[in-house]
JSON list of C-alpha atoms in Angstrom, two decimals:
[
{"chain": "A", "resi": 2, "resn": "UNK", "atom": "CA", "xyz": [24.46, -10.14, -19.23]},
{"chain": "A", "resi": 3, "resn": "UNK", "atom": "CA", "xyz": [24.16, -6.74, -21.20]},
{"chain": "A", "resi": 4, "resn": "UNK", "atom": "CA", "xyz": [20.40, -7.15, -21.54]},
{"chain": "A", "resi": 5, "resn": "UNK", "atom": "CA", "xyz": [20.05, -7.65, -17.86]},
{"chain": "A", "resi": 6, "resn": "UNK", "atom": "CA", "xyz": [22.05, -4.81, -17.07]},
{"chain": "A", "resi": 7, "resn": "UNK", "atom": "CA", "xyz": [20.03, -2.57, -19.47]},
{"chain": "A", "resi": 8, "resn": "UNK", "atom": "CA", "xyz": [16.77, -3.73, -17.99]},
{"chain": "A", "resi": 9, "resn": "UNK", "atom": "CA", "xyz": [17.88, -2.77, -14.64]},
{"chain": "A", "resi": 10, "resn": "UNK", "atom": "CA", "xyz": [19.25, 0.48, -15.59]},
{"chain": "A", "resi": 11, "resn": "UNK", "atom": "CA", "xyz": [16.07, 1.47, -17.38]},
{"chain": "A", "resi": 12, "resn": "UNK", "atom": "CA", "xyz": [13.86, 0.10, -14.83]},
{"chain": "A", "resi": 13, "resn": "UNK", "atom": "CA", "xyz": [15.71, 1.95, -12.26]},
{"chain": "A", "resi": 14, "resn": "UNK", "atom": "CA", "xyz": [15.34, 5.41, -13.89]},
{"chain": "A", "resi": 15, "resn": "UNK", "atom": "CA", "xyz": [11.63, 4.65, -14.68]},
{"chain": "A", "resi": 16, "resn": "UNK", "atom": "CA", "xyz": [10.82, 3.73, -10.87]},
{"chain": "A", "resi": 17, "resn": "UNK", "atom": "CA", "xyz": [12.90, 6.80, -9.98]},
{"chain": "A", "resi": 18, "resn": "UNK", "atom": "CA", "xyz": [11.19, 9.03, -12.08]},
{"chain": "A", "resi": 19, "resn": "UNK", "atom": "CA", "xyz": [7.76, 7.71, -11.08]},
{"chain": "A", "resi": 20, "resn": "UNK", "atom": "CA", "xyz": [8.92, 8.40, -7.53]},
{"chain": "A", "resi": 21, "resn": "UNK", "atom": "CA", "xyz": [9.94, 12.05, -8.09]},
{"chain": "A", "resi": 22, "resn": "UNK", "atom": "CA", "xyz": [7.13, 12.78, -10.39]},
{"chain": "A", "resi": 23, "resn": "UNK", "atom": "CA", "xyz": [4.53, 15.64, -9.14]},
{"chain": "A", "resi": 24, "resn": "UNK", "atom": "CA", "xyz": [1.57, 13.54, -10.17]},
{"chain": "A", "resi": 25, "resn": "UNK", "atom": "CA", "xyz": [0.57, 10.93, -7.80]},
{"chain": "A", "resi": 26, "resn": "UNK", "atom": "CA", "xyz": [0.18, 7.43, -9.16]},
{"chain": "A", "resi": 27, "resn": "UNK", "atom": "CA", "xyz": [-1.78, 4.59, -7.57]},
{"chain": "A", "resi": 28, "resn": "UNK", "atom": "CA", "xyz": [1.55, 3.00, -6.28]},
{"chain": "A", "resi": 29, "resn": "UNK", "atom": "CA", "xyz": [1.94, 5.71, -3.79]},
{"chain": "A", "resi": 30, "resn": "UNK", "atom": "CA", "xyz": [-0.90, 5.05, -1.34]},
{"chain": "A", "resi": 31, "resn": "UNK", "atom": "CA", "xyz": [-0.16, 1.12, -1.85]},
{"chain": "A", "resi": 32, "resn": "UNK", "atom": "CA", "xyz": [3.56, 1.64, -1.06]},
{"chain": "A", "resi": 33, "resn": "UNK", "atom": "CA", "xyz": [2.44, 3.52, 1.96]},
{"chain": "A", "resi": 34, "resn": "UNK", "atom": "CA", "xyz": [0.26, 0.63, 3.25]},
{"chain": "A", "resi": 35, "resn": "UNK", "atom": "CA", "xyz": [3.13, -1.85, 3.07]},
{"chain": "A", "resi": 36, "resn": "UNK", "atom": "CA", "xyz": [5.47, 0.35, 5.39]},
{"chain": "A", "resi": 37, "resn": "UNK", "atom": "CA", "xyz": [3.43, 2.40, 7.76]},
{"chain": "A", "resi": 38, "resn": "UNK", "atom": "CA", "xyz": [2.71, -0.53, 9.97]},
{"chain": "A", "resi": 39, "resn": "UNK", "atom": "CA", "xyz": [5.93, -1.62, 10.22]},
{"chain": "A", "resi": 40, "resn": "UNK", "atom": "CA", "xyz": [7.38, 1.86, 10.80]},
{"chain": "A", "resi": 41, "resn": "UNK", "atom": "CA", "xyz": [4.92, 2.56, 13.58]},
{"chain": "A", "resi": 42, "resn": "UNK", "atom": "CA", "xyz": [5.41, -0.70, 15.30]},
{"chain": "A", "resi": 43, "resn": "UNK", "atom": "CA", "xyz": [9.20, 0.15, 15.24]},
{"chain": "A", "resi": 44, "resn": "UNK", "atom": "CA", "xyz": [8.62, 2.98, 17.66]},
{"chain": "A", "resi": 45, "resn": "UNK", "atom": "CA", "xyz": [7.21, 1.02, 20.78]},
{"chain": "A", "resi": 46, "resn": "UNK", "atom": "CA", "xyz": [9.60, -2.07, 20.10]},
{"chain": "A", "resi": 47, "resn": "UNK", "atom": "CA", "xyz": [12.69, 0.07, 20.22]},
{"chain": "A", "resi": 48, "resn": "UNK", "atom": "CA", "xyz": [11.29, 2.34, 22.97]},
{"chain": "A", "resi": 49, "resn": "UNK", "atom": "CA", "xyz": [10.91, -0.97, 24.78]},
{"chain": "A", "resi": 50, "resn": "UNK", "atom": "CA", "xyz": [14.28, -2.62, 24.06]},
{"chain": "A", "resi": 51, "resn": "UNK", "atom": "CA", "xyz": [16.33, 0.51, 24.64]},
{"chain": "A", "resi": 52, "resn": "UNK", "atom": "CA", "xyz": [14.21, 1.24, 27.92]},
{"chain": "A", "resi": 53, "resn": "UNK", "atom": "CA", "xyz": [12.45, 4.33, 26.71]},
{"chain": "A", "resi": 54, "resn": "UNK", "atom": "CA", "xyz": [15.51, 5.93, 25.03]},
{"chain": "A", "resi": 55, "resn": "UNK", "atom": "CA", "xyz": [14.05, 8.87, 22.90]},
{"chain": "A", "resi": 56, "resn": "UNK", "atom": "CA", "xyz": [16.86, 8.71, 20.27]},
{"chain": "A", "resi": 57, "resn": "UNK", "atom": "CA", "xyz": [16.29, 4.86, 19.66]},
{"chain": "A", "resi": 58, "resn": "UNK", "atom": "CA", "xyz": [12.51, 5.21, 19.83]},
{"chain": "A", "resi": 59, "resn": "UNK", "atom": "CA", "xyz": [12.45, 7.79, 16.97]},
{"chain": "A", "resi": 60, "resn": "UNK", "atom": "CA", "xyz": [15.07, 5.85, 15.02]},
{"chain": "A", "resi": 61, "resn": "UNK", "atom": "CA", "xyz": [13.17, 2.72, 15.54]},
{"chain": "A", "resi": 62, "resn": "UNK", "atom": "CA", "xyz": [10.62, 3.44, 12.96]},
{"chain": "A", "resi": 63, "resn": "UNK", "atom": "CA", "xyz": [12.98, 3.90, 9.98]},
{"chain": "A", "resi": 64, "resn": "UNK", "atom": "CA", "xyz": [15.10, 0.94, 11.24]},
{"chain": "A", "resi": 65, "resn": "UNK", "atom": "CA", "xyz": [12.14, -1.26, 11.39]},
{"chain": "A", "resi": 66, "resn": "UNK", "atom": "CA", "xyz": [11.30, -0.53, 7.68]},
{"chain": "A", "resi": 67, "resn": "UNK", "atom": "CA", "xyz": [14.68, -1.64, 6.48]},
{"chain": "A", "resi": 68, "resn": "UNK", "atom": "CA", "xyz": [15.28, -4.53, 9.09]},
{"chain": "A", "resi": 69, "resn": "UNK", "atom": "CA", "xyz": [12.02, -6.26, 8.42]},
{"chain": "A", "resi": 70, "resn": "UNK", "atom": "CA", "xyz": [12.59, -6.73, 4.75]},
{"chain": "A", "resi": 71, "resn": "UNK", "atom": "CA", "xyz": [16.20, -7.46, 4.98]},
{"chain": "A", "resi": 72, "resn": "UNK", "atom": "CA", "xyz": [15.95, -10.12, 7.56]},
{"chain": "A", "resi": 73, "resn": "UNK", "atom": "CA", "xyz": [12.85, -11.86, 5.52]},
{"chain": "A", "resi": 74, "resn": "UNK", "atom": "CA", "xyz": [15.05, -11.56, 2.45]},
{"chain": "A", "resi": 75, "resn": "UNK", "atom": "CA", "xyz": [17.94, -13.40, 4.01]},
{"chain": "A", "resi": 76, "resn": "UNK", "atom": "CA", "xyz": [15.55, -15.97, 5.72]},
{"chain": "A", "resi": 77, "resn": "UNK", "atom": "CA", "xyz": [13.88, -16.74, 2.48]},
{"chain": "A", "resi": 78, "resn": "UNK", "atom": "CA", "xyz": [17.38, -16.70, 0.55]},
{"chain": "A", "resi": 79, "resn": "UNK", "atom": "CA", "xyz": [18.89, -19.26, 3.03]},
{"chain": "A", "resi": 80, "resn": "UNK", "atom": "CA", "xyz": [16.19, -21.55, 2.65]},
{"chain": "A", "resi": 81, "resn": "UNK", "atom": "CA", "xyz": [16.48, -21.54, -1.15]},
{"chain": "A", "resi": 82, "resn": "UNK", "atom": "CA", "xyz": [13.20, -19.89, -1.69]},
{"chain": "A", "resi": 83, "resn": "UNK", "atom": "CA", "xyz": [14.24, -17.23, -4.14]},
{"chain": "A", "resi": 84, "resn": "UNK", "atom": "CA", "xyz": [10.94, -16.28, -5.43]},
{"chain": "A", "resi": 85, "resn": "UNK", "atom": "CA", "xyz": [9.86, -15.33, -1.80]},
{"chain": "A", "resi": 86, "resn": "UNK", "atom": "CA", "xyz": [13.30, -13.52, -1.41]},
{"chain": "A", "resi": 87, "resn": "UNK", "atom": "CA", "xyz": [12.49, -11.49, -4.48]},
{"chain": "A", "resi": 88, "resn": "UNK", "atom": "CA", "xyz": [9.16, -10.38, -3.14]},
{"chain": "A", "resi": 89, "resn": "UNK", "atom": "CA", "xyz": [11.09, -9.07, 0.09]},
{"chain": "A", "resi": 90, "resn": "UNK", "atom": "CA", "xyz": [13.71, -7.12, -2.02]},
{"chain": "A", "resi": 91, "resn": "UNK", "atom": "CA", "xyz": [10.64, -5.24, -3.39]},
{"chain": "A", "resi": 92, "resn": "UNK", "atom": "CA", "xyz": [9.36, -4.57, -0.14]},
{"chain": "A", "resi": 93, "resn": "UNK", "atom": "CA", "xyz": [12.85, -3.24, 0.79]},
{"chain": "A", "resi": 94, "resn": "UNK", "atom": "CA", "xyz": [12.77, -0.91, -2.18]},
{"chain": "A", "resi": 95, "resn": "UNK", "atom": "CA", "xyz": [9.21, 0.34, -1.28]},
{"chain": "A", "resi": 96, "resn": "UNK", "atom": "CA", "xyz": [10.86, 0.98, 2.27]},
{"chain": "A", "resi": 97, "resn": "UNK", "atom": "CA", "xyz": [13.39, 2.93, 0.87]},
{"chain": "A", "resi": 98, "resn": "UNK", "atom": "CA", "xyz": [10.79, 4.89, -1.26]},
{"chain": "A", "resi": 99, "resn": "UNK", "atom": "CA", "xyz": [8.97, 5.60, 2.06]},
{"chain": "A", "resi": 100, "resn": "UNK", "atom": "CA", "xyz": [12.08, 6.67, 4.00]},
{"chain": "A", "resi": 101, "resn": "UNK", "atom": "CA", "xyz": [12.72, 9.01, 1.10]},
{"chain": "A", "resi": 102, "resn": "UNK", "atom": "CA", "xyz": [9.81, 10.80, 0.97]},
{"chain": "A", "resi": 103, "resn": "UNK", "atom": "CA", "xyz": [9.92, 11.48, 4.96]},
{"chain": "A", "resi": 104, "resn": "UNK", "atom": "CA", "xyz": [13.51, 12.28, 4.57]},
{"chain": "A", "resi": 105, "resn": "UNK", "atom": "CA", "xyz": [12.33, 15.31, 2.55]},
{"chain": "A", "resi": 106, "resn": "UNK", "atom": "CA", "xyz": [9.37, 15.94, 4.94]},
{"chain": "A", "resi": 107, "resn": "UNK", "atom": "CA", "xyz": [9.67, 19.80, 4.66]},
{"chain": "A", "resi": 108, "resn": "UNK", "atom": "CA", "xyz": [9.66, 19.91, 0.72]},
{"chain": "A", "resi": 109, "resn": "UNK", "atom": "CA", "xyz": [5.89, 18.69, 1.10]},
{"chain": "A", "resi": 110, "resn": "UNK", "atom": "CA", "xyz": [3.18, 21.37, 1.41]},
{"chain": "A", "resi": 111, "resn": "UNK", "atom": "CA", "xyz": [0.83, 18.71, 3.14]},
{"chain": "A", "resi": 112, "resn": "UNK", "atom": "CA", "xyz": [2.64, 15.86, 5.14]},
{"chain": "A", "resi": 113, "resn": "UNK", "atom": "CA", "xyz": [0.38, 13.58, 6.77]},
{"chain": "A", "resi": 114, "resn": "UNK", "atom": "CA", "xyz": [1.58, 11.90, 10.02]},
{"chain": "A", "resi": 115, "resn": "UNK", "atom": "CA", "xyz": [-0.28, 9.00, 11.91]},
{"chain": "A", "resi": 116, "resn": "UNK", "atom": "CA", "xyz": [-1.57, 9.75, 15.40]},
{"chain": "A", "resi": 117, "resn": "UNK", "atom": "CA", "xyz": [-0.25, 13.39, 15.26]},
{"chain": "A", "resi": 118, "resn": "UNK", "atom": "CA", "xyz": [-1.39, 16.79, 16.48]},
{"chain": "A", "resi": 119, "resn": "UNK", "atom": "CA", "xyz": [-0.31, 20.12, 15.51]},
{"chain": "A", "resi": 120, "resn": "UNK", "atom": "CA", "xyz": [2.66, 20.15, 18.06]},
{"chain": "A", "resi": 121, "resn": "UNK", "atom": "CA", "xyz": [3.94, 16.41, 16.51]},
{"chain": "A", "resi": 122, "resn": "UNK", "atom": "CA", "xyz": [7.33, 16.64, 14.76]},
{"chain": "A", "resi": 123, "resn": "UNK", "atom": "CA", "xyz": [8.24, 14.11, 12.01]},
{"chain": "A", "resi": 124, "resn": "UNK", "atom": "CA", "xyz": [10.94, 11.61, 12.77]},
{"chain": "A", "resi": 125, "resn": "UNK", "atom": "CA", "xyz": [13.19, 13.18, 10.56]},
{"chain": "A", "resi": 126, "resn": "UNK", "atom": "CA", "xyz": [13.06, 16.54, 11.69]},
{"chain": "A", "resi": 127, "resn": "UNK", "atom": "CA", "xyz": [14.75, 15.02, 15.05]},
{"chain": "A", "resi": 128, "resn": "UNK", "atom": "CA", "xyz": [17.08, 12.74, 12.84]},
{"chain": "A", "resi": 129, "resn": "UNK", "atom": "CA", "xyz": [18.37, 15.76, 10.63]},
{"chain": "A", "resi": 130, "resn": "UNK", "atom": "CA", "xyz": [19.22, 17.82, 13.70]},
{"chain": "A", "resi": 131, "resn": "UNK", "atom": "CA", "xyz": [20.90, 14.77, 15.29]},
{"chain": "A", "resi": 132, "resn": "UNK", "atom": "CA", "xyz": [23.01, 13.86, 12.15]},
{"chain": "A", "resi": 133, "resn": "UNK", "atom": "CA", "xyz": [23.21, 17.40, 10.72]},
{"chain": "A", "resi": 134, "resn": "UNK", "atom": "CA", "xyz": [21.94, 16.37, 7.54]},
{"chain": "A", "resi": 135, "resn": "UNK", "atom": "CA", "xyz": [19.06, 19.35, 7.45]},
{"chain": "A", "resi": 136, "resn": "UNK", "atom": "CA", "xyz": [20.43, 20.92, 4.43]},
{"chain": "A", "resi": 137, "resn": "UNK", "atom": "CA", "xyz": [20.79, 17.65, 2.60]},
{"chain": "A", "resi": 138, "resn": "UNK", "atom": "CA", "xyz": [17.25, 16.77, 2.85]},
{"chain": "A", "resi": 139, "resn": "UNK", "atom": "CA", "xyz": [16.55, 16.88, -1.18]},
{"chain": "A", "resi": 140, "resn": "UNK", "atom": "CA", "xyz": [19.75, 14.99, -1.71]},
{"chain": "A", "resi": 141, "resn": "UNK", "atom": "CA", "xyz": [18.89, 12.28, 0.70]},
{"chain": "A", "resi": 142, "resn": "UNK", "atom": "CA", "xyz": [15.22, 12.06, -0.45]},
{"chain": "A", "resi": 143, "resn": "UNK", "atom": "CA", "xyz": [16.52, 11.43, -3.94]},
{"chain": "A", "resi": 144, "resn": "UNK", "atom": "CA", "xyz": [19.22, 9.03, -2.75]},
{"chain": "A", "resi": 145, "resn": "UNK", "atom": "CA", "xyz": [16.61, 6.84, -1.05]},
{"chain": "A", "resi": 146, "resn": "UNK", "atom": "CA", "xyz": [14.29, 7.04, -3.83]},
{"chain": "A", "resi": 147, "resn": "UNK", "atom": "CA", "xyz": [17.17, 5.91, -6.27]},
{"chain": "A", "resi": 148, "resn": "UNK", "atom": "CA", "xyz": [18.00, 3.04, -3.81]},
{"chain": "A", "resi": 149, "resn": "UNK", "atom": "CA", "xyz": [14.50, 2.19, -3.58]},
{"chain": "A", "resi": 150, "resn": "UNK", "atom": "CA", "xyz": [13.92, 2.24, -7.40]},
{"chain": "A", "resi": 151, "resn": "UNK", "atom": "CA", "xyz": [17.09, 0.06, -8.04]},
{"chain": "A", "resi": 152, "resn": "UNK", "atom": "CA", "xyz": [15.81, -2.54, -5.36]},
{"chain": "A", "resi": 153, "resn": "UNK", "atom": "CA", "xyz": [12.54, -2.79, -7.07]},
{"chain": "A", "resi": 154, "resn": "UNK", "atom": "CA", "xyz": [13.98, -2.98, -10.42]},
{"chain": "A", "resi": 155, "resn": "UNK", "atom": "CA", "xyz": [16.67, -5.77, -9.38]},
{"chain": "A", "resi": 156, "resn": "UNK", "atom": "CA", "xyz": [13.93, -7.63, -7.81]},
{"chain": "A", "resi": 157, "resn": "UNK", "atom": "CA", "xyz": [11.75, -7.79, -10.75]},
{"chain": "A", "resi": 158, "resn": "UNK", "atom": "CA", "xyz": [14.53, -8.98, -12.71]},
{"chain": "A", "resi": 159, "resn": "UNK", "atom": "CA", "xyz": [15.53, -11.65, -10.27]},
{"chain": "A", "resi": 160, "resn": "UNK", "atom": "CA", "xyz": [11.78, -12.67, -10.00]},
{"chain": "A", "resi": 161, "resn": "UNK", "atom": "CA", "xyz": [11.48, -13.05, -13.76]},
{"chain": "A", "resi": 162, "resn": "UNK", "atom": "CA", "xyz": [14.56, -14.94, -13.87]},
{"chain": "A", "resi": 163, "resn": "UNK", "atom": "CA", "xyz": [13.78, -17.10, -11.07]},
{"chain": "A", "resi": 164, "resn": "UNK", "atom": "CA", "xyz": [10.11, -17.81, -12.35]},
{"chain": "A", "resi": 165, "resn": "UNK", "atom": "CA", "xyz": [11.41, -18.74, -15.61]},
{"chain": "A", "resi": 166, "resn": "UNK", "atom": "CA", "xyz": [14.03, -21.26, -14.19]},
{"chain": "A", "resi": 167, "resn": "UNK", "atom": "CA", "xyz": [11.29, -22.65, -12.01]},
{"chain": "A", "resi": 168, "resn": "UNK", "atom": "CA", "xyz": [9.07, -23.09, -14.83]},
{"chain": "A", "resi": 169, "resn": "UNK", "atom": "CA", "xyz": [11.99, -24.55, -17.11]},
{"chain": "A", "resi": 170, "resn": "UNK", "atom": "CA", "xyz": [12.55, -27.24, -14.51]},
{"chain": "A", "resi": 171, "resn": "UNK", "atom": "CA", "xyz": [8.92, -27.85, -13.39]},
{"chain": "A", "resi": 172, "resn": "UNK", "atom": "CA", "xyz": [8.07, -31.53, -14.41]},
{"chain": "A", "resi": 173, "resn": "UNK", "atom": "CA", "xyz": [4.45, -30.72, -14.85]},
{"chain": "A", "resi": 174, "resn": "UNK", "atom": "CA", "xyz": [5.37, -28.03, -17.33]},
{"chain": "A", "resi": 175, "resn": "UNK", "atom": "CA", "xyz": [7.62, -30.23, -19.16]},
{"chain": "A", "resi": 176, "resn": "UNK", "atom": "CA", "xyz": [4.73, -32.83, -19.48]},
{"chain": "A", "resi": 177, "resn": "UNK", "atom": "CA", "xyz": [2.31, -30.37, -20.89]},
{"chain": "A", "resi": 178, "resn": "UNK", "atom": "CA", "xyz": [4.72, -29.19, -23.60]}
]
């Protein structure tokens, strides 16, 4: 209803504002923890699957950040495990936040890259060149942030609904009340 839509709109705005805030929250490093391993694993997987293709190897990191939570979401949803699928939607939102940060890599004074030396270029420097989006890094960053904020808020709303419905139909819960 209208309350759910208001919750999703307000939550999306709050998460978006926290993502774009100049002050770092505790959530930033936690979010990076969930995505960096999947991202980095995507590079060798895509390099192997696409027989060393540089383009696919670079895209593989970002692609894996999206593919893993989407596939896990679908897997749990098809099994009827809604609470688990809600957590996968949260991870997808976190991935979009991470992608957004690195999409606007040149907006950062200090950008930390894993396994990098002074000659290493961020993935999105290549991707901006390939896709012609170099002039749109600010817009893309904020678009990914907004998408991430929406996914996380929607997931929290669904999680609350699913936990409420689960508790409402739980026989043990009914016997205690």
